[in-house]
Every structure is written in structure tokens, then in C-alpha cells.
Amino acid sequence: MAAKEEDLYAKVTPRRQRQSRPSTIKHGSTLDVLLSMGFPKTRALKALVSTGGKNVQAACDWLFSHVDDPFLDDPLPREYVLYLRPSGPLQQQLSHFWQLSRSLCGKNKAHNIFPHITLCQFFMCPDAKVEALVEALLSTVTKWKGRIPAPLPLELYTSTTFLGLFVEEQVAEVLKSFATEFSTEAEAKADVHIEPHKKQLHVTLAYHFQTNHLQILEKLAKEIDTASGSDWLAVLFSRDIRFANHETLQVMYPYLPQNDDELELTPGDFIFMSPVEQSTASEGWVYGTSLGTGLSGLLPENYVSRADESDTWVVHGSHSIHNSASQLASGRNVGGLLFDGPINDSLLDSIIDTPSLSGLCPPMQVPQSAPQSCPSKRRLFVCRHGERMDVVFGKHWITQCFDSKGRYFRSNLNMPSSLPTRSGSQRDYDKDCPITVFGSTQARLVGEALLESNTVIDFVYSSPSLRCIQTAQHILKGLQQDEKVKIRVEPGLFEWTKWVSGTCLPSWIPPTELAAANVNLDTTYRPHFPVSKLIASESYDTYISRSFQVTREILSECRNHGSTVLIVAHASSLEACTRQIQGLSPQNSKDFVQVVRKIPYLGFCACEELGESGVWQLVNPPILPLTHGPNHSFNWREILMQE
């Protein structure tokens, strides 16, 4: 076990060979109280470190909420960093700059972490040495009082991809000397190795932004008065090293698990999500770990929103380098305390530059009522299905909506008034759920928008999933082509089977049964990839190859019979059905998952053939995007009749 831990540490941060020293931690009253309550020392220390040493109550709350945390006794320490943070008028100006730049130009990488100057690289410190580390910072700040010029001289620097305020060289050397002495103090008191920041010291204003936004950002940056009165705080932060490269999500709505593999959600909590762990999650769900409990599980994607990594950081010490007053750590997570701001250079390489939906579906200029300029060009539209029942109402919706005799009834207005009859059990809906009423509305809106743009669909192909067939049906209704165009059910368009829970594929309703329920299906269609060829838990390469093969055969089949094909399938289909027909190589599975997660219900993209070359390119869709958000259930009795 010790060898494995040593290997893990070596991968995370370089370590110097040195003789071991006895622990320098002073068992203060807070730790003593926790020990007297019966908590093991390792857990008590972990609780104190994870809450910033705030007080006994905070540590107890953390321990009680993490009682089932499988990593509660994990010896891996947290990771620390020392920043200079501005306060006063300069901080207010920087906050104003980020608010304006974000609203005018959108978010860029500088917004991932609050405004700061990096003084050292991230380093690790055992829980038992954190008190000594905090003392090392206080000791260093005390020695350097009055030796650092105020205000710090800052000069604006701009390039095509970066804007920043750089510290004047002579003063920067003073700050680097301060960081070096902190490193020495930490070595002596806490036995940790710290690398002072050796690059030019600066506050990042903007990074990785669009080139056409440079003029706006530069104008806003020039309005910052760097000479305005400001204090600077030397702040020691920590983060959980296990989640350093995870995406951070914030819980917006409460959720109670309906299955053993699901995670309970509490508003305000944070979720750490790794793209490589998403293979266990079905469409509309993500797999993540709760900051508040340490537990991991599946959760509905529309119950969370993206947050910044620094929102989960913990403050361990905050001291003014100019004034005599110092601030001790608040012990709170940084969320709610720190502002959005620039990212430090030491993290730039660790942040994944994930593909976005804007790269898949470029910004568009939508024709309102004019006919298409090139009607003879062959076009392929790929669309994700509408809002699904199990994501909105949880996986328990079936038990709520069927009586003992198997008769369906709805318990919410967003549930359809009736469902297609299945020859099997209603449990088949577990893996083949319908869309909601709002999902039907979404689909009709897309169809109506296509009608307004004078778009005519010649062929519609759908995944065998009921949610996709229903979506295609309502798109055609909105397009007023539901009686003219028959839907062809193509099993080869089903999503990556690895995302299906269990070892069996869904039991889909046969096209003949759906046609008997007044769904306009082409019952004579012979699939290019029959259900019998689908395998459970297929590899990523198999799924990508299947999607490409089926799309190519569909386009070949329709070549001489119409110019526009619509595929209604899954979020993954927008990438899997369009990338290789453009002559591009498939993405790796990690980047693929990142793209898929960003595609909303009724996400829509368009491809156009270049002449008759057989090579396609993504183009502006003929319709506007459809934006929508979550809306939790409202119970008037519980909310309005509280005493």
C-alpha cells in the first residue's frame, strides 16, 4: 500500500529526497475537542483542513455529512497554492471589468479563477502539517511588512490572445523574494517543498478569447485605474487534488434518488464530473461526486449548472502585505466569497479545451421567409430528440403512472395524456421512455420554424427509440408534412449501446404496432443495420463506425430521390453522423463525450454536400436554436400552506 501511495504522490508533484522530520503540528484546542469526541485523529485533521480550520462545529458538520464517503480515510493530502489578491478599489474595478467583458464577449478562460497574482506553484501538504504551513505564511508576512511598495505598479499588456496587468520588474523581484522566503519557512516549519513562481508576475485579464473581441476587451482594460488605492492580500488556498481536472457543476434543484446508483442533490452543493467517467451514464444523466458528502452517483443533467473550479477551494490564511491588520481564514469554501476572474498560468495546461456546440453548429444568419438560395444542393439535418420523461420525473415515473392492472395515467401536466400500447410489459418503458408534453412542443416548434424558412424535408430517418420517433412525428406536424412523409425507423441510428444500463438492449415497439397507433411510419422500410446486429456495451470505435456506415448508406439511398434528409436520433448523433462524412477523423472518446454533453434537446445541425463530390460540410441551419431550462415541480400545499 505504501508503495502505491508513493507512486501516486510522485505523479502529482515532484518531491525532493530529504530526511524525515517529526510533525510540527501543535494540537490546538479545536483538534483536542474533536479527539475528545471520539473522532480518529486522521479524520479530525481531514475535517479541519477541508473546512479551513474554521471551528469545531464546521468540522463536525463535515464529518457527519461525509460519514459514508469512501475516501474519508484516504491519506492523499490536499493541494495548496499562494496567491496575491487585490482588495479595495482595484478589486472593484477588476470585478466590473469581468462583468462587462463576460456580458459583451462571453466567457473566456480568464474567468475560471478569480483575479490574482500567482506567487508559487501548486504543492501538496499532509493534513498534519497544515497548521505549521499556515504559521509559515503568517511568519513570512510579518517579516515583510512595509518592504513591498504600495500600490503595486501594474502595466497593461495585450496580444491577440491575451490581456494582462504585469507587475513592474523591480517590484516583481521583491514579490518573488517574498515567495522564496515563504518557501524556506514552509520547508523549515512544515517540511514541504514549494516552487516559487518564476515567470513574469501578472494579473490575467482575458485569455483564449475570440480575435474579433480584442478591441472591446482592450478598451475595457484601459479604463482600469491601476494606481487607485488598493491593498493586496497573501492568501493560501487549497483544493482536493482528486478533482483538479474535473468539471465543476453547481446543484440548482433538489433531487431524491430513485435508484441505488443515483446521487442525492442539495441546492448549493457542488458536483465534480470527469468526462472519462461518463460511460456509465445514460443520455440526460451524468456521473459525478458531491463536494458536500463525498458520495458518487448518477444525477439528472438539467439539475446542475456549470461552475468554476475555484468555487470549491478552501481559504487557510489571508494576510495583508501592506497594512498592519491581517485576516485569518474564513474556513468557507470559496464559492460565494470569490469573484470570477483570470486563471493562473500553472493551471492553463491542466484545463481541457473542450469542444463546444458552437464548433459543431456555427453561428447563423437565418432567412425569415425567403426560399433557400441553393435548393438543388443535398442537405442532411441531424436533430436530437425532445425532453424525455425519465429525466424530468426520475426513473421511478413508471411506478407512479401505471396502476396494478398496467393502465397508464398521468400525475403531472407535463406527462402525455396517453402512451402507445406495448405488447410487452410497461417496464419496457424503463429503457425506452417517451417524451414529455413539453418535448412534443419543442419538436413542433422546430417543425414550424422549418416551415417558416420554406424548408421541405424529403426523407425522415429515426432511431428506434420511442422518444426519437415521437420527436420526428411532431417535427413533421409542425412542418405540415406529417401526412406526406413517412418516418423510416433505422436501428443503426441508436445511441452508443455502452450508455444503456444493464446487459440487454431496450425492447422497442415494432414499427407495425406504432403504425397501428397512427404514427406515420414506413412499414416497408428495410433497415441498413437491423436490430439483430446491435450488440450491448459496444466499443466506442464500433459505435462511431456504425453511425458513419448507416449515415453514408442513407445518403446514398436518397441520392436520386430528394435533396433533404432529416435524421432524428440522440445527442451523440449530431457528432457521430456528421464528422466522418466531412472527411474528418473521429475524435477520441473523451472529447466526444464533452461535445455530446453540450447538445440540448432538439439540438439541430445541418450539413451540405460540396457539389456531387460526396464530401460534406457543416453549414448554418435554416432555423434559430431552441433554448430552454429546468423547472422543478411545484406543490402549492407544501409551499403556500407552511405554518
XYZ file of C-alpha atoms in Angstrom:
643
model
C 0.000 0.000 0.000
C 2.841 2.391 0.894
C 4.484 1.855 -2.479
C 1.245 2.651 -4.291
C 0.802 5.856 -2.296
C 4.366 6.899 -3.095
C 3.759 6.298 -6.803
C 0.570 8.364 -6.649
C 2.345 11.248 -4.932
C 5.159 11.144 -7.470
C 2.692 11.525 -10.329
C 1.073 14.554 -8.776
C 4.043 16.701 -7.743
C 7.873 16.472 -7.714
C 9.327 15.579 -4.336
C 12.847 16.145 -3.039
C 14.766 13.439 -1.219
C 15.221 14.531 2.368
C 15.330 13.114 5.831
C 12.015 12.795 7.600
C 11.286 15.103 10.493
C 8.844 14.867 13.343
C 5.478 16.541 12.836
C 5.440 20.202 13.780
C 1.684 20.460 14.251
C 0.549 21.910 17.536
C -2.509 20.129 18.817
C -4.733 23.124 19.314
C -7.995 23.218 21.194
C -10.137 22.515 18.101
C -8.332 19.269 17.334
C -8.345 18.314 21.010
C -12.095 18.789 21.188
C -12.637 16.593 18.125
C -10.383 13.898 19.583
C -12.221 14.048 22.904
C -15.459 13.456 20.990
C -14.063 10.152 19.782
C -13.145 11.016 16.193
C -9.983 9.301 14.879
C -7.097 11.749 14.524
C -6.739 11.278 10.745
C -10.426 12.047 10.207
C -10.383 15.007 12.590
C -7.405 16.508 10.764
C -9.035 15.915 7.376
C -12.206 17.660 8.564
C -10.256 20.657 9.895
C -8.250 21.009 6.696
C -11.314 20.586 4.464
C -13.114 23.392 6.314
C -10.129 25.728 6.659
C -9.831 25.171 10.416
C -12.890 27.325 10.993
C -14.261 25.831 14.229
C -15.381 22.630 15.904
C -18.953 22.919 14.583
C -17.843 23.220 10.944
C -15.522 20.227 11.319
C -18.260 18.152 12.974
C -20.739 19.052 10.255
C -18.204 17.986 7.629
C -17.542 14.674 9.368
C -21.229 13.870 9.761
C -22.008 14.699 6.115
C -19.030 12.587 4.944
C -19.758 9.575 7.151
C -20.306 7.378 4.051
C -17.540 8.971 1.973
C -15.470 6.041 0.618
C -12.369 8.280 0.634
C -12.811 9.502 4.204
C -9.687 7.641 5.317
C -7.722 8.235 2.110
C -4.222 9.507 3.051
C -3.846 11.660 -0.077
C -3.381 15.283 1.107
C -4.880 18.405 -0.412
C -3.078 20.648 -2.879
C -2.147 24.239 -1.937
C -1.218 27.471 -3.691
C -0.287 31.009 -2.608
C -1.846 33.950 -4.438
C -1.837 37.713 -4.057
C -5.401 39.005 -4.268
C -6.312 42.685 -4.661
C -8.845 44.333 -2.396
C -10.431 47.766 -2.266
C -10.951 49.988 -5.330
C -8.778 47.899 -7.667
C -10.715 44.747 -6.836
C -13.974 46.575 -7.563
C -12.641 47.746 -10.931
C -11.461 44.260 -11.855
C -14.847 42.803 -10.928
C -16.523 45.431 -13.096
C -14.160 44.580 -15.973
C -15.037 40.875 -15.786
C -18.752 41.537 -15.610
C -18.633 43.767 -18.699
C -16.250 41.539 -20.655
C -18.364 38.500 -19.901
C -21.601 40.168 -20.936
C -20.156 41.733 -24.113
C -17.812 38.984 -25.278
C -18.851 35.870 -23.423
C -16.787 33.772 -21.055
C -13.105 33.151 -21.762
C -10.513 31.128 -19.859
C -9.609 34.080 -17.663
C -12.966 33.740 -15.918
C -12.155 30.313 -14.460
C -10.383 31.716 -11.381
C -10.751 34.998 -9.503
C -8.246 37.912 -10.111
C -4.839 37.198 -8.589
C -1.060 37.168 -8.919
C 0.481 33.700 -8.674
C 3.353 33.543 -6.136
C 4.065 29.803 -6.209
C 3.147 26.595 -7.995
C 0.622 24.149 -6.561
C 2.128 21.885 -3.919
C 0.937 19.176 -1.532
C 0.988 19.289 2.256
C -0.044 16.459 4.645
C -3.028 17.282 6.827
C -0.895 17.065 9.993
C 1.427 19.821 8.697
C -1.180 22.353 7.560
C -1.188 24.263 10.849
C 2.583 24.677 10.534
C 2.165 25.768 6.904
C -0.296 28.472 7.954
C 2.173 29.620 10.621
C 4.895 29.808 7.963
C 2.771 32.198 5.894
C 1.973 34.409 8.897
C 5.654 34.497 9.891
C 6.727 35.473 6.371
C 4.125 38.221 6.038
C 5.142 39.638 9.421
C 8.804 39.855 8.355
C 7.942 41.568 5.067
C 5.577 44.236 6.372
C 6.483 47.604 4.863
C 9.012 46.162 2.405
C 6.613 45.803 -0.540
C 5.758 49.057 -2.406
C 2.159 50.219 -2.422
C 0.346 50.482 -4.723
C 1.902 47.732 -6.850
C 2.930 49.255 -10.209
C 0.992 47.435 -12.947
C 1.291 47.861 -16.715
C -1.232 46.681 -19.305
C -0.003 44.204 -21.915
C -2.137 42.963 -24.831
C -1.749 40.434 -27.619
C -4.160 38.698 -29.969
C -4.924 36.008 -27.366
C -4.012 37.551 -24.006
C -4.548 40.672 -21.880
C -2.894 41.166 -18.528
C -1.598 43.628 -15.930
C 2.114 42.967 -15.375
C 3.992 43.904 -12.213
C 6.903 46.308 -12.815
C 10.130 44.264 -12.925
C 11.878 45.610 -9.806
C 8.788 45.213 -7.641
C 8.180 41.772 -9.160
C 11.625 40.730 -7.907
C 10.648 41.875 -4.407
C 7.494 39.741 -4.554
C 9.492 36.765 -5.794
C 11.856 37.188 -2.835
C 8.813 37.203 -0.547
C 7.621 33.952 -2.150
C 11.087 32.421 -1.801
C 11.185 33.219 1.918
C 7.723 31.666 2.348
C 9.081 28.569 0.634
C 12.011 28.471 3.051
C 9.751 28.974 6.079
C 7.397 26.242 4.886
C 10.342 23.886 4.397
C 11.540 24.513 7.938
C 8.166 24.511 9.708
C 6.028 22.083 7.678
C 8.606 20.010 5.798
C 7.027 20.723 2.396
C 8.721 21.694 -0.827
C 7.371 24.763 -2.655
C 8.456 26.130 -6.031
C 8.159 29.954 -6.181
C 6.638 31.298 -9.400
C 9.466 32.105 -11.818
C 7.528 33.632 -14.710
C 6.579 37.290 -15.016
C 4.125 38.200 -12.286
C 0.796 39.468 -13.560
C -2.975 39.589 -13.218
C -4.612 37.883 -16.201
C -7.498 39.913 -17.617
C -8.514 37.828 -20.646
C -7.218 34.650 -22.253
C -8.281 32.437 -25.197
C -10.905 34.884 -26.457
C -12.168 35.405 -29.984
C -9.912 37.617 -32.075
C -12.751 39.965 -33.006
C -13.271 40.716 -29.295
C -9.760 42.110 -28.801
C -10.699 45.742 -29.460
C -13.590 45.647 -26.971
C -11.529 43.931 -24.263
C -8.588 46.267 -24.758
C -10.836 49.321 -24.455
C -12.323 47.995 -21.207
C -8.883 47.115 -19.837
C -7.533 50.624 -20.483
C -10.285 52.038 -18.260
C -8.845 50.217 -15.202
C -7.017 52.689 -12.947
C -4.119 50.593 -11.685
C -2.881 53.429 -9.465
C -6.091 53.549 -7.435
C -5.825 52.754 -3.737
C -5.638 49.052 -3.128
C -4.386 46.578 -0.574
C -3.058 43.155 -1.554
C -3.690 40.002 0.432
C -1.409 36.970 0.538
C -3.967 34.152 0.512
C -3.315 30.437 0.970
C -5.856 28.243 -0.851
C -6.317 24.509 -1.081
C -8.227 22.172 -3.366
C -8.937 18.449 -3.489
C -6.270 17.056 -5.798
C -8.557 14.189 -6.875
C -10.812 16.629 -8.706
C -8.232 19.070 -10.085
C -9.052 18.190 -13.702
C -12.759 17.571 -13.252
C -15.501 19.877 -14.458
C -17.209 21.648 -11.553
C -21.006 21.820 -11.510
C -23.311 23.543 -9.035
C -26.588 21.989 -7.923
C -29.579 24.184 -8.774
C -32.515 21.972 -7.757
C -33.044 19.248 -5.110
C -33.241 15.629 -6.229
C -34.030 12.477 -4.223
C -32.530 9.250 -5.606
C -34.955 6.755 -7.078
C -32.339 4.044 -7.599
C -29.289 2.814 -5.699
C -26.849 4.231 -8.236
C -28.232 7.787 -8.092
C -26.907 10.730 -6.086
C -28.983 12.931 -3.803
C -28.761 16.597 -4.765
C -28.911 19.573 -2.400
C -29.101 23.106 -3.876
C -25.815 24.955 -3.416
C -23.704 21.794 -3.330
C -21.019 21.258 -5.969
C -20.500 18.197 -8.156
C -17.165 17.102 -9.624
C -17.609 15.492 -13.029
C -14.907 13.733 -15.067
C -15.586 13.136 -18.796
C -13.876 9.737 -18.618
C -16.422 8.513 -16.040
C -19.480 9.206 -18.174
C -19.618 5.798 -19.855
C -21.923 4.584 -17.069
C -24.411 7.430 -17.574
C -27.325 7.232 -19.974
C -28.455 10.163 -22.069
C -29.574 13.137 -19.952
C -27.637 11.912 -16.912
C -24.101 12.492 -15.673
C -21.911 10.675 -13.181
C -20.280 12.828 -10.525
C -19.056 13.177 -6.942
C -20.607 15.511 -4.346
C -18.384 18.026 -2.568
C -20.795 18.027 0.389
C -20.876 14.270 1.003
C -18.034 12.733 -0.998
C -20.518 10.250 -2.490
C -20.634 9.464 -6.202
C -23.521 8.522 -8.455
C -25.760 9.403 -11.362
C -27.710 12.659 -11.433
C -30.029 14.376 -13.933
C -28.007 16.794 -16.021
C -30.632 19.561 -16.040
C -30.470 19.854 -12.232
C -26.959 21.333 -12.300
C -25.167 24.216 -13.996
C -21.530 24.865 -14.773
C -19.419 26.493 -12.062
C -15.764 27.495 -11.761
C -13.186 25.224 -10.171
C -12.183 27.886 -7.650
C -15.746 27.926 -6.268
C -14.822 24.811 -4.266
C -11.456 25.982 -2.939
C -10.828 26.484 0.784
C -9.086 29.522 2.360
C -6.447 28.747 5.017
C -4.913 32.157 5.621
C -5.371 35.705 4.295
C -2.940 38.454 5.322
C -2.403 41.999 4.110
C 1.116 42.602 2.791
C 0.765 46.390 3.201
C -1.447 47.156 6.218
C -0.941 46.007 9.773
C -4.245 44.146 10.014
C -4.374 40.543 8.832
C -7.352 38.333 8.113
C -7.425 34.742 9.249
C -9.026 32.151 7.043
C -12.783 32.230 6.992
C -12.870 28.459 6.677
C -15.552 28.636 3.994
C -15.367 27.249 0.521
C -14.508 29.986 -1.914
C -17.916 29.807 -3.596
C -19.907 32.926 -2.766
C -16.787 34.651 -1.420
C -14.619 34.991 -4.506
C -15.368 36.691 -7.807
C -14.991 35.248 -11.279
C -11.582 36.115 -12.699
C -8.435 35.115 -14.545
C -6.792 31.758 -14.421
C -3.202 31.386 -13.239
C -0.550 30.131 -15.657
C 0.134 26.998 -13.638
C -3.372 25.736 -14.417
C -3.535 26.572 -18.114
C -2.140 23.233 -19.235
C -4.371 21.268 -16.870
C -7.659 22.678 -18.162
C -9.221 20.730 -21.029
C -10.059 22.894 -24.016
C -13.306 21.075 -24.673
C -15.149 21.339 -27.966
C -18.336 23.333 -27.800
C -21.609 23.142 -29.643
C -20.692 26.387 -31.395
C -17.938 24.451 -33.160
C -20.483 21.882 -34.276
C -23.223 24.305 -35.235
C -21.687 27.684 -36.229
C -23.481 30.990 -35.585
C -26.128 31.572 -38.159
C -27.962 34.196 -40.136
C -31.471 32.797 -40.531
C -33.580 33.558 -43.598
C -37.046 34.546 -42.455
C -39.295 33.802 -45.385
C -37.123 33.726 -48.500
C -36.706 30.379 -50.254
C -33.418 28.521 -49.947
C -30.781 30.016 -52.212
C -29.461 26.635 -53.382
C -32.441 24.244 -53.401
C -30.628 21.693 -55.557
C -27.887 21.097 -53.001
C -28.175 17.924 -50.972
C -28.623 18.596 -47.274
C -28.563 16.487 -44.142
C -30.182 17.662 -40.910
C -29.446 15.820 -37.664
C -31.607 16.562 -34.632
C -31.688 15.325 -31.052
C -34.990 14.113 -29.591
C -37.167 16.189 -27.233
C -37.373 16.268 -23.444
C -37.656 12.730 -22.042
C -39.888 11.541 -19.238
C -37.303 9.782 -17.079
C -35.013 12.813 -16.943
C -37.810 15.130 -15.805
C -39.664 12.802 -13.432
C -36.900 10.376 -12.477
C -36.548 6.705 -13.237
C -39.459 5.941 -10.884
C -42.057 7.569 -13.159
C -43.346 4.176 -14.354
C -44.404 3.084 -10.861
C -46.191 6.421 -10.422
C -48.123 6.291 -13.684
C -49.317 2.696 -14.017
C -51.887 1.013 -11.785
C -51.887 -2.628 -10.698
C -53.608 -3.626 -13.960
C -50.992 -1.929 -16.100
C -53.183 1.023 -17.065
C -51.420 4.345 -17.628
C -52.492 7.630 -16.026
C -50.599 10.890 -15.747
C -49.773 12.625 -12.475
C -48.393 15.843 -13.954
C -49.457 18.140 -16.782
C -46.105 17.627 -18.496
C -46.839 13.908 -18.850
C -48.574 12.800 -22.078
C -52.267 12.066 -21.709
C -51.790 8.615 -23.256
C -48.997 6.263 -24.282
C -48.684 3.784 -27.152
C -49.750 0.240 -26.285
C -46.838 -2.148 -25.886
C -47.078 -5.880 -26.471
C -44.625 -6.365 -23.598
C -44.698 -5.052 -20.032
C -44.850 -1.384 -19.071
C -41.382 -1.990 -17.603
C -40.136 -1.802 -21.191
C -40.627 1.960 -20.867
C -37.725 1.916 -18.401
C -35.207 1.744 -21.255
C -37.445 3.152 -23.966
C -39.150 6.173 -22.444
C -41.493 8.595 -24.255
C -41.084 12.349 -24.489
C -42.964 14.794 -22.272
C -45.684 17.179 -23.391
C -43.063 19.894 -23.469
C -40.870 17.583 -25.568
C -43.692 17.401 -28.107
C -43.991 21.185 -28.038
C -40.255 21.565 -28.586
C -40.440 19.314 -31.633
C -43.409 21.182 -33.127
C -41.580 24.494 -32.655
C -38.681 23.140 -34.690
C -41.077 21.913 -37.384
C -42.853 25.277 -37.512
C -39.509 27.074 -37.812
C -38.539 24.812 -40.716
C -41.879 25.623 -42.351
C -41.280 29.371 -41.945
C -37.875 29.013 -43.609
C -39.541 27.245 -46.600
C -37.641 24.051 -45.880
C -39.027 20.852 -47.386
C -37.989 17.500 -45.924
C -37.836 14.611 -48.383
C -36.896 11.778 -46.037
C -37.009 11.291 -42.272
C -34.993 8.586 -40.524
C -35.325 7.900 -36.821
C -33.607 5.880 -34.148
C -35.885 3.050 -32.933
C -36.176 4.778 -29.527
C -39.744 5.896 -28.865
C -38.568 9.384 -27.853
C -36.924 9.846 -31.251
C -39.896 8.544 -33.261
C -42.282 10.795 -31.324
C -39.976 13.777 -31.869
C -39.828 13.106 -35.610
C -43.619 12.812 -35.709
C -44.129 16.212 -34.046
C -41.476 17.914 -36.190
C -43.378 16.745 -39.261
C -46.640 18.023 -37.743
C -45.137 21.458 -37.208
C -43.760 21.298 -40.732
C -47.218 20.252 -42.022
C -45.692 17.215 -43.690
C -46.892 14.545 -41.247
C -49.233 13.031 -43.853
C -46.792 13.266 -46.748
C -43.524 11.949 -45.330
C -43.291 8.585 -43.609
C -40.723 8.001 -40.875
C -38.178 5.275 -41.536
C -37.054 3.530 -38.334
C -33.329 2.747 -38.549
C -31.830 0.737 -35.623
C -28.351 1.722 -36.784
C -29.060 5.274 -35.557
C -29.443 4.178 -31.931
C -27.040 5.752 -29.436
C -23.802 4.200 -28.161
C -25.035 0.966 -26.552
C -22.444 1.277 -23.788
C -24.681 4.016 -22.350
C -27.597 1.605 -21.915
C -27.835 0.353 -18.336
C -27.672 -3.381 -17.819
C -26.682 -6.065 -20.286
C -29.767 -6.000 -22.518
C -30.786 -3.521 -25.181
C -34.215 -1.831 -24.975
C -37.320 -3.648 -26.170
C -38.520 -1.188 -28.791
C -42.093 -1.010 -30.059
C -42.178 -2.613 -33.534
C -42.930 -0.182 -36.394
C -46.083 -2.137 -37.288
C -47.515 -1.561 -33.796
C -46.650 2.151 -33.889
C -48.223 2.458 -37.343
C -51.384 0.903 -35.901
C -51.300 3.687 -33.272
C -51.491 6.332 -36.053
C -47.760 7.072 -36.241
C -46.941 7.598 -39.917
C -44.156 5.027 -40.311
C -42.833 3.393 -43.443
C -43.511 -0.251 -42.548
C -41.957 -1.436 -45.824
C -38.558 0.074 -44.998
C -35.728 -2.441 -44.620
C -33.080 -1.114 -42.191
C -29.444 -0.851 -43.220
C -28.467 -2.048 -39.758
C -31.121 -4.375 -38.317
C -31.721 -4.764 -34.600
C -30.164 -8.228 -34.692
C -26.758 -6.697 -35.470
C -26.771 -4.335 -32.472
C -24.697 -5.545 -29.539
C -24.808 -4.391 -25.923
C -21.838 -2.462 -24.486
C -20.227 -1.999 -27.878
C -16.865 -0.250 -28.081
C -16.580 3.419 -28.965
C -14.943 2.569 -32.303
C -17.797 0.192 -33.139
C -20.407 2.864 -32.403
C -18.630 5.506 -34.485
C -18.137 3.088 -37.364
C -21.803 2.015 -37.217
C -23.071 5.604 -37.240
C -20.840 6.574 -40.164
C -21.773 3.476 -42.171
C -25.512 3.958 -41.683
C -25.402 7.693 -42.453
C -23.425 7.094 -45.633
C -25.846 4.388 -46.787
C -28.872 6.594 -46.018
C -27.428 9.430 -48.091
C -26.625 7.036 -50.921
C -30.134 5.578 -50.801
C -31.732 9.035 -51.081
C -29.340 10.480 -53.682
C -31.648 10.337 -56.682
C -34.964 10.765 -54.867
C -34.712 14.023 -52.918
C -32.345 16.711 -51.706
C -33.021 16.961 -47.951
C -32.744 14.210 -45.324
C -33.640 14.602 -41.642
C -32.214 12.232 -39.024
C -33.867 12.344 -35.601
C -31.803 10.458 -33.064
C -29.672 11.180 -29.993
C -27.309 13.907 -28.760
C -24.358 11.758 -29.820
C -25.755 11.523 -33.362
C -25.035 15.172 -34.153
C -21.339 14.371 -33.873
C -21.256 10.695 -34.900
C -23.387 11.126 -38.055
C -21.671 14.244 -39.397
C -17.955 14.165 -38.568
C -16.696 11.451 -40.887
C -18.851 12.430 -43.865
C -16.858 15.687 -43.756
C -13.682 13.684 -44.276
C -12.585 14.207 -40.663
C -11.172 11.547 -38.381
C -13.255 10.561 -35.333
C -12.464 12.336 -32.079
C -11.192 10.363 -29.113
C -13.907 9.174 -26.759
C -13.017 11.780 -24.114
C -13.546 14.748 -26.455
C -16.585 13.039 -27.964
C -18.306 12.847 -24.572
C -17.566 16.535 -23.950
C -19.291 17.501 -27.221
C -22.290 15.264 -26.546
C -22.868 16.737 -23.078
C -23.304 20.215 -24.574
C -26.068 19.276 -27.042
C -29.550 20.148 -25.674
C -32.926 18.677 -26.507
C -33.754 19.408 -30.149
C -30.132 20.364 -30.783
C -30.031 20.775 -34.565
C -27.190 20.839 -37.087
C -27.014 20.938 -40.884
C -24.604 19.508 -43.445
C -24.390 20.301 -47.146
C -22.736 18.315 -49.923
C -19.970 20.065 -51.870
C -21.232 19.659 -55.420
C -21.509 15.941 -56.149
C -18.203 15.090 -54.531
C -19.625 13.007 -51.708
C -17.813 15.309 -49.256
C -19.992 17.258 -46.837
C -19.511 20.328 -44.672
C -21.351 21.786 -41.693
C -23.354 24.905 -42.601
C -25.719 27.290 -40.868
C -29.028 25.559 -40.049
C -32.137 27.199 -41.562
C -33.667 27.711 -38.104
C -32.813 29.500 -34.880
C -31.620 27.499 -31.857
C -34.107 26.491 -29.160
C -33.141 27.442 -25.598
C -34.970 26.135 -22.559
C -34.254 25.438 -18.878
C -35.289 23.210 -15.963
C -38.421 23.892 -13.962
C -38.853 21.942 -10.731
C -42.191 20.565 -9.579
C -44.464 22.989 -7.700
C -46.618 21.741 -4.830
C -48.814 24.618 -3.671
C -49.874 22.808 -0.499
C -46.325 22.241 0.731
C -45.070 25.689 -0.243
C -48.013 28.015 0.413
C -49.547 26.408 3.498
C -46.460 26.260 5.675
C -47.093 27.495 9.203
